[in-house]
Amino acid sequence: MRNIFCLILTGILAIIQACSPSLARKPVFDVLEPASVLTLEQDTTIVLVRDYFPSLDKIDRTESPHLKVVPYPGQDTVMLILREDTPLMTVLHVFSKGQAGNIPVRKMTACTESSPRLAVFPSLPDTDALCTIRLENGPATLYLFWQNSLVQAVRITDSYNVLLPGFTALMDRSWIRIYAFNDNGHSNDLLIPLEKGRPVLRQDQISRSDKQAQIMYQVFVDRFYNGNPSNDRRINSPEVHPRVDYHGGDLEGVVLKIKEGFFRELGITTIWLSPITQNPYDAWGQIEDPKTRFSGYHGYWPLYITKVDERFGNEQVLEELLDRAHNDNMNVILDHVANHMHINSPTLQEHPDWVTSPVTPDGRPNFELWDEFRLTTWFDKHIPKFDFSRQDVCQALSDSALFWLQHFDIDGFRHDATKHIDKLFWRTLTRKIVKEFPERPVIQLGETYSTPSLIGDYVKKGMLDGQFDFNLYYAFLNATVDPEGSFINLWHELETGLMQYGYHNLMGNISGNHDMARYISLAGGALDRNENHKLAGWKRNIGTGDPDSYYYLAMLHAFNMTLPGIPCIYYGDEIGMPGANDPDNRRMMVFEGYASQQLLLRERVKRLTSLRRTNLALLYGDLFPLHTSTNVLAYVRIYMGKAVVVCLNKGSEFFDMRSLRLPFDLNPEAMIPY
């Protein structure tokens, strides 16, 4: 008897479950997370297949119906060559142990107003369908995947039946992905989460293991809360300005705030801890204005990368923090530093040959050459850069990261300086994680300041889940702070990201971070866009400026909370803490004595996190633009027929949202203000 099948009608796909499934044999590919989409380059594309299926031990062969597949030097590597008949989308079949897995393959083309559009809706009346998929701007060719199985590729012109694997209902969480294209371009991509073979429809079906459901809060440990003054150990040297000495924040402070309900009340589901590994006890580095050296209060100069710094606590406190966070249904990820270690690290004393040269091939000092020599440059003279082109270095450093998963119940990593580390390391680490912890949903997010293409080059199942989207943040900053700024440019950046990373990406959408001036101080004019933000923080007291800055910061939070990806609040941005760049953006967190505008902003953030956590359209809904102009940006997210309409207005003129034309015949009169 047929277990699960899909009925395709003109413009509509109905997903139906019929009877109890049976598992004929253990699947090789469909127990793995769905493979990333493979984006083709212009003529030829070199593909390391394990970037898409990192846990496979052996790959027998690869083939494609629309691409020439040529073996390429290197293990499990092929060259894909475009043919004259290669469509906008196809598939790469990967064979292992007698079974086939499938990687979606597409050409990089922009969506247009006439491109196909897909959305998921409830089932049609008087049918057994679990849900229906609606298509606008058809007809189109549709590709439907369940996990890593290509269920069918079909031109939608009439009724069509498609069988799905029978063991769908045996999995607690699996995924349907749907893509479409025609002569006008690509569609958006659909992602439908399944629980025991049935679409997820309710918020109570979401757990902290669901990566799309994360709302992240960045804790800068030393500047958050001092929970145990007995472990304070400042340098207390006249060489070190108090602003760059230790302030006493620690892991016990985070534990206390978890116990008090700080994160729960704010609606946070994931806590990101700044590096907690052992840093030096003395001062390093120096600037001349003002003249000061620096402590390692930030955690980014590790002496030992498998030891908790005693100024932050110990292993027992970390375990308590993890237990309490998990009991509150929150994840905890660690900020991991692999790129470099402190020059006095025993690791570097034992292996001085593990680092890159501090001199470039043409004889220049190889310091802070971020783009010119991104894989070899040192960040400073006292933190030598590891040479990740060496297999032994990748093995040793990936084992150090794995240590934290082996000994503590952490939920993932934020990886520092991602683009400065050879892909060999990321592949090595991720392969170890998926091999040793196949059932553990470890999330890995990177940090890369660069173009979307370079950022996206690291975002694959065999490397990282996502990276922080600095380009989108700066586009919002430009649109709202620059006098000539426009939401049209913001939409173009958002659209670029959707095409590069996918409509259901895990990119981090930030309110700020520890390496940039606070948004509120820029929005309020307390800081000029063109001045030296680090120097400004040393020279004067930076405030919030114009009171309207709170409105603009609330708009930034609303933007982040309604996009695909992972919204991330930098500590203090929920109350509008001001600041210039490092170290002024790392002031001690404030927990009381809020002004009325701070209280109002915090309540708005709480309402936004609640909206995101309780509305599946903001977790799994596809995004469609509704209006783009200099001062107004409007878009809608749709999932299972429920929609969230978002309208950002930075101008002084009223904009009537009822004038918006919603896709898929949704009724704008039914909108309820939130």
GROMACS .gro file of N, CA and C in nm, residues 318-408:
model
  273
  318LEU      N    1   3.060   2.641   3.499
  318LEU     CA    2   3.014   2.628   3.360
  318LEU      C    3   2.907   2.520   3.349
  319GLU      N    4   2.927   2.408   3.417
  319GLU     CA    5   2.827   2.301   3.413
  319GLU      C    6   2.695   2.347   3.474
  320GLU      N    7   2.702   2.422   3.584
  320GLU     CA    8   2.579   2.474   3.644
  320GLU      C    9   2.509   2.570   3.548
  321LEU      N   10   2.586   2.655   3.482
  321LEU     CA   11   2.528   2.749   3.386
  321LEU      C   12   2.454   2.674   3.276
  322LEU      N   13   2.518   2.571   3.223
  322LEU     CA   14   2.455   2.493   3.116
  322LEU      C   15   2.328   2.424   3.165
  323ASP      N   16   2.334   2.366   3.284
  323ASP     CA   17   2.217   2.297   3.338
  323ASP      C   18   2.100   2.394   3.357
  324ARG      N   19   2.127   2.509   3.414
  324ARG     CA   20   2.020   2.605   3.441
  324ARG      C   21   1.964   2.661   3.310
  325ALA      N   22   2.050   2.687   3.214
  325ALA     CA   23   2.001   2.737   3.085
  325ALA      C   24   1.914   2.633   3.017
  326HIS      N   25   1.959   2.509   3.015
  326HIS     CA   26   1.882   2.403   2.950
  326HIS      C   27   1.749   2.380   3.021
  327ASN      N   28   1.749   2.390   3.154
  327ASN     CA   29   1.624   2.376   3.227
  327ASN      C   30   1.527   2.489   3.195
  328ASP      N   31   1.580   2.602   3.153
  328ASP     CA   32   1.497   2.715   3.110
  328ASP      C   33   1.472   2.711   2.959
  329ASN      N   34   1.503   2.597   2.897
  329ASN     CA   35   1.480   2.577   2.753
  329ASN      C   36   1.562   2.674   2.669
  330MET      N   37   1.687   2.699   2.712
  330MET     CA   38   1.777   2.785   2.638
  330MET      C   39   1.904   2.710   2.602
  331ASN      N   40   1.960   2.743   2.486
  331ASN     CA   41   2.089   2.691   2.444
  331ASN      C   42   2.200   2.782   2.494
  332VAL      N   43   2.322   2.728   2.495
  332VAL     CA   44   2.441   2.807   2.525
  332VAL      C   45   2.547   2.772   2.422
  333ILE      N   46   2.599   2.874   2.354
  333ILE     CA   47   2.710   2.852   2.261
  333ILE      C   48   2.832   2.929   2.310
  334LEU      N   49   2.949   2.872   2.284
  334LEU     CA   50   3.075   2.932   2.325
  334LEU      C   51   3.140   3.004   2.208
  335ASP      N   52   3.201   3.116   2.237
  335ASP     CA   53   3.284   3.186   2.140
  335ASP      C   54   3.419   3.115   2.137
  336HIS      N   55   3.452   3.055   2.023
  336HIS     CA   56   3.574   2.975   2.014
  336HIS      C   57   3.678   3.045   1.928
  337VAL      N   58   3.800   3.052   1.980
  337VAL     CA   59   3.911   3.117   1.909
  337VAL      C   60   4.008   3.009   1.863
  338ALA      N   61   4.015   2.986   1.733
  338ALA     CA   62   4.109   2.888   1.677
  338ALA      C   63   4.219   2.955   1.596
  339ASN      N   64   4.194   3.075   1.547
  339ASN     CA   65   4.285   3.140   1.454
  339ASN      C   66   4.425   3.162   1.510
  340HIS      N   67   4.435   3.189   1.640
  340HIS     CA   68   4.562   3.228   1.699
  340HIS      C   69   4.564   3.190   1.847
  341MET      N   70   4.681   3.195   1.906
  341MET     CA   71   4.697   3.183   2.050
  341MET      C   72   4.798   3.287   2.097
  342HIS      N   73   4.800   3.309   2.228
  342HIS     CA   74   4.897   3.403   2.283
  342HIS      C   75   5.038   3.348   2.266
  343ILE      N   76   5.132   3.438   2.246
  343ILE     CA   77   5.269   3.398   2.215
  343ILE      C   78   5.333   3.317   2.328
  344ASN      N   79   5.282   3.332   2.452
  344ASN     CA   80   5.336   3.256   2.565
  344ASN      C   81   5.262   3.125   2.589
  345SER      N   82   5.173   3.091   2.500
  345SER     CA   83   5.100   2.965   2.515
  345SER      C   84   5.196   2.846   2.512
  346PRO      N   85   5.180   2.750   2.603
  346PRO     CA   86   5.263   2.629   2.597
  346PRO      C   87   5.253   2.557   2.463
  347THR      N   88   5.137   2.567   2.398
  347THR     CA   89   5.121   2.504   2.266
  347THR      C   90   5.220   2.563   2.166
  348LEU      N   91   5.233   2.694   2.164
  348LEU     CA   92   5.325   2.757   2.070
  348LEU      C   93   5.471   2.740   2.113
  349GLN      N   94   5.493   2.731   2.242
  349GLN     CA   95   5.630   2.704   2.288
  349GLN      C   96   5.676   2.567   2.240
  350GLU      N   97   5.583   2.472   2.239
  350GLU     CA   98   5.616   2.335   2.197
  350GLU      C   99   5.618   2.321   2.046
  351HIS      N  100   5.536   2.400   1.976
  351HIS     CA  101   5.524   2.387   1.830
  351HIS      C  102   5.542   2.524   1.763
  352PRO      N  103   5.659   2.582   1.768
  352PRO     CA  104   5.679   2.714   1.705
  352PRO      C  105   5.661   2.712   1.554
  353ASP      N  106   5.670   2.594   1.493
  353ASP     CA  107   5.655   2.583   1.348
  353ASP      C  108   5.509   2.580   1.304
  354TRP      N  109   5.416   2.583   1.397
  354TRP     CA  110   5.275   2.577   1.362
  354TRP      C  111   5.219   2.711   1.315
  355VAL      N  112   5.296   2.817   1.319
  355VAL     CA  113   5.243   2.950   1.288
  355VAL      C  114   5.290   2.997   1.151
  356THR      N  115   5.218   3.094   1.098
  356THR     CA  116   5.256   3.154   0.970
  356THR      C  117   5.369   3.254   0.992
  357SER      N  118   5.428   3.296   0.884
  357SER     CA  119   5.538   3.392   0.893
  357SER      C  120   5.485   3.532   0.923
  358PRO      N  121   5.550   3.605   1.014
  358PRO     CA  122   5.509   3.744   1.040
  358PRO      C  123   5.559   3.841   0.933
  359VAL      N  124   5.616   3.788   0.826
  359VAL     CA  125   5.666   3.870   0.715
  359VAL      C  126   5.601   3.821   0.586
  360THR      N  127   5.551   3.913   0.506
  360THR     CA  128   5.489   3.875   0.379
  360THR      C  129   5.595   3.832   0.279
  361PRO      N  130   5.556   3.763   0.171
  361PRO     CA  131   5.654   3.721   0.071
  361PRO      C  132   5.735   3.836   0.012
  362ASP      N  133   5.678   3.957   0.011
  362ASP     CA  134   5.753   4.072  -0.043
  362ASP      C  135   5.823   4.153   0.066
  363GLY      N  136   5.834   4.094   0.188
  363GLY     CA  137   5.917   4.154   0.290
  363GLY      C  138   5.851   4.253   0.384
  364ARG      N  139   5.719   4.268   0.378
  364ARG     CA  140   5.650   4.361   0.468
  364ARG      C  141   5.607   4.290   0.596
  365PRO      N  142   5.589   4.365   0.706
  365PRO     CA  143   5.533   4.304   0.827
  365PRO      C  144   5.393   4.251   0.798
  366ASN      N  145   5.368   4.126   0.833
  366ASN     CA  146   5.239   4.062   0.802
  366ASN      C  147   5.142   4.078   0.919
  367PHE      N  148   5.104   4.203   0.947
  367PHE     CA  149   5.013   4.233   1.056
  367PHE      C  150   4.893   4.312   1.003
  368GLU      N  151   4.774   4.265   1.039
  368GLU     CA  152   4.648   4.332   1.007
  368GLU      C  153   4.628   4.354   0.857
  369LEU      N  154   4.680   4.265   0.775
  369LEU     CA  155   4.655   4.269   0.631
  369LEU      C  156   4.535   4.178   0.603
  370TRP      N  157   4.419   4.224   0.650
  370TRP     CA  158   4.301   4.139   0.662
  370TRP      C  159   4.258   4.074   0.531
  371ASP      N  160   4.266   4.145   0.422
  371ASP     CA  161   4.219   4.092   0.294
  371ASP      C  162   4.333   4.050   0.202
  372GLU      N  163   4.442   4.124   0.205
  372GLU     CA  164   4.553   4.094   0.116
  372GLU      C  165   4.617   3.959   0.150
  373PHE      N  166   4.632   3.931   0.278
  373PHE     CA  167   4.690   3.804   0.323
  373PHE      C  168   4.601   3.745   0.433
  374ARG      N  169   4.473   3.727   0.399
  374ARG     CA  170   4.375   3.692   0.502
  374ARG      C  171   4.401   3.558   0.568
  375LEU      N  172   4.469   3.465   0.501
  375LEU     CA  173   4.493   3.332   0.558
  375LEU      C  174   4.626   3.322   0.632
  376THR      N  175   4.706   3.428   0.631
  376THR     CA  176   4.836   3.422   0.699
  376THR      C  177   4.861   3.539   0.793
  377THR      N  178   4.785   3.647   0.782
  377THR     CA  179   4.818   3.767   0.858
  377THR      C  180   4.797   3.749   1.008
  378TRP      N  181   4.884   3.812   1.086
  378TRP     CA  182   4.871   3.812   1.232
  378TRP      C  183   4.782   3.929   1.273
  379PHE      N  184   4.704   3.909   1.381
  379PHE     CA  185   4.622   4.018   1.433
  379PHE      C  186   4.706   4.116   1.515
  380ASP      N  187   4.811   4.068   1.578
  380ASP     CA  188   4.902   4.151   1.656
  380ASP      C  189   5.029   4.070   1.681
  381LYS      N  190   5.133   4.138   1.727
  381LYS     CA  191   5.262   4.071   1.744
  381LYS      C  192   5.261   3.966   1.854
  382HIS      N  193   5.170   3.978   1.951
  382HIS     CA  194   5.168   3.884   2.063
  382HIS      C  195   5.067   3.770   2.046
  383ILE      N  196   5.001   3.764   1.930
  383ILE     CA  197   4.907   3.653   1.906
  383ILE      C  198   4.935   3.592   1.768
  384PRO      N  199   5.037   3.507   1.760
  384PRO     CA  200   5.075   3.445   1.632
  384PRO      C  201   4.960   3.369   1.568
  385LYS      N  202   4.960   3.370   1.437
  385LYS     CA  203   4.855   3.309   1.354
  385LYS      C  204   4.892   3.165   1.320
  386PHE      N  205   4.798   3.073   1.344
  386PHE     CA  206   4.822   2.933   1.309
  386PHE      C  207   4.819   2.914   1.158
  387ASP      N  208   4.899   2.819   1.112
  387ASP     CA  209   4.905   2.783   0.971
  387ASP      C  210   4.810   2.666   0.946
  388PHE      N  211   4.688   2.698   0.902
  388PHE     CA  212   4.586   2.595   0.885
  388PHE      C  213   4.595   2.525   0.749
  389SER      N  214   4.699   2.552   0.674
  389SER     CA  215   4.722   2.472   0.554
  389SER      C  216   4.786   2.338   0.591
  390ARG      N  217   4.826   2.325   0.718
  390ARG     CA  218   4.890   2.203   0.767
  390ARG      C  219   4.785   2.111   0.830
  391GLN      N  220   4.787   1.986   0.789
  391GLN     CA  221   4.692   1.889   0.842
  391GLN      C  222   4.710   1.868   0.992
  392ASP      N  223   4.835   1.866   1.041
  392ASP     CA  224   4.857   1.842   1.184
  392ASP      C  225   4.801   1.957   1.268
  393VAL      N  226   4.810   2.079   1.218
  393VAL     CA  227   4.752   2.193   1.290
  393VAL      C  228   4.600   2.181   1.294
  394CYS      N  229   4.540   2.147   1.182
  394CYS     CA  230   4.394   2.132   1.176
  394CYS      C  231   4.346   2.022   1.269
  395GLN      N  232   4.418   1.912   1.274
  395GLN     CA  233   4.380   1.802   1.362
  395GLN      C  234   4.387   1.844   1.509
  396ALA      N  235   4.497   1.908   1.547
  396ALA     CA  236   4.515   1.946   1.687
  396ALA      C  237   4.415   2.053   1.731
  397LEU      N  238   4.396   2.154   1.649
  397LEU     CA  239   4.307   2.264   1.687
  397LEU      C  240   4.160   2.222   1.682
  398SER      N  241   4.123   2.134   1.590
  398SER     CA  242   3.985   2.085   1.587
  398SER      C  243   3.957   1.995   1.707
  399ASP      N  244   4.057   1.920   1.751
  399ASP     CA  245   4.040   1.841   1.874
  399ASP      C  246   4.016   1.931   1.994
  400SER      N  247   4.082   2.047   1.996
  400SER     CA  248   4.062   2.140   2.107
  400SER      C  249   3.920   2.194   2.109
  401ALA      N  250   3.862   2.220   1.993
  401ALA     CA  251   3.723   2.263   1.989
  401ALA      C  252   3.631   2.149   2.030
  402LEU      N  253   3.662   2.029   1.982
  402LEU     CA  254   3.580   1.913   2.014
  402LEU      C  255   3.579   1.885   2.164
  403PHE      N  256   3.685   1.923   2.233
  403PHE     CA  257   3.695   1.904   2.378
  403PHE      C  258   3.572   1.959   2.449
  404TRP      N  259   3.526   2.077   2.408
  404TRP     CA  260   3.415   2.141   2.478
  404TRP      C  261   3.284   2.066   2.456
  405LEU      N  262   3.269   2.000   2.343
  405LEU     CA  263   3.151   1.917   2.320
  405LEU      C  264   3.160   1.785   2.394
  406GLN      N  265   3.280   1.733   2.407
  406GLN     CA  266   3.300   1.605   2.475
  406GLN      C  267   3.283   1.615   2.626
  407HIS      N  268   3.321   1.728   2.683
  407HIS     CA  269   3.322   1.741   2.829
  407HIS      C  270   3.208   1.827   2.884
  408PHE      N  271   3.140   1.901   2.799
  408PHE     CA  272   3.032   1.987   2.844
  408PHE      C  273   2.916   1.979   2.746
   0.00000   0.00000   0.00000
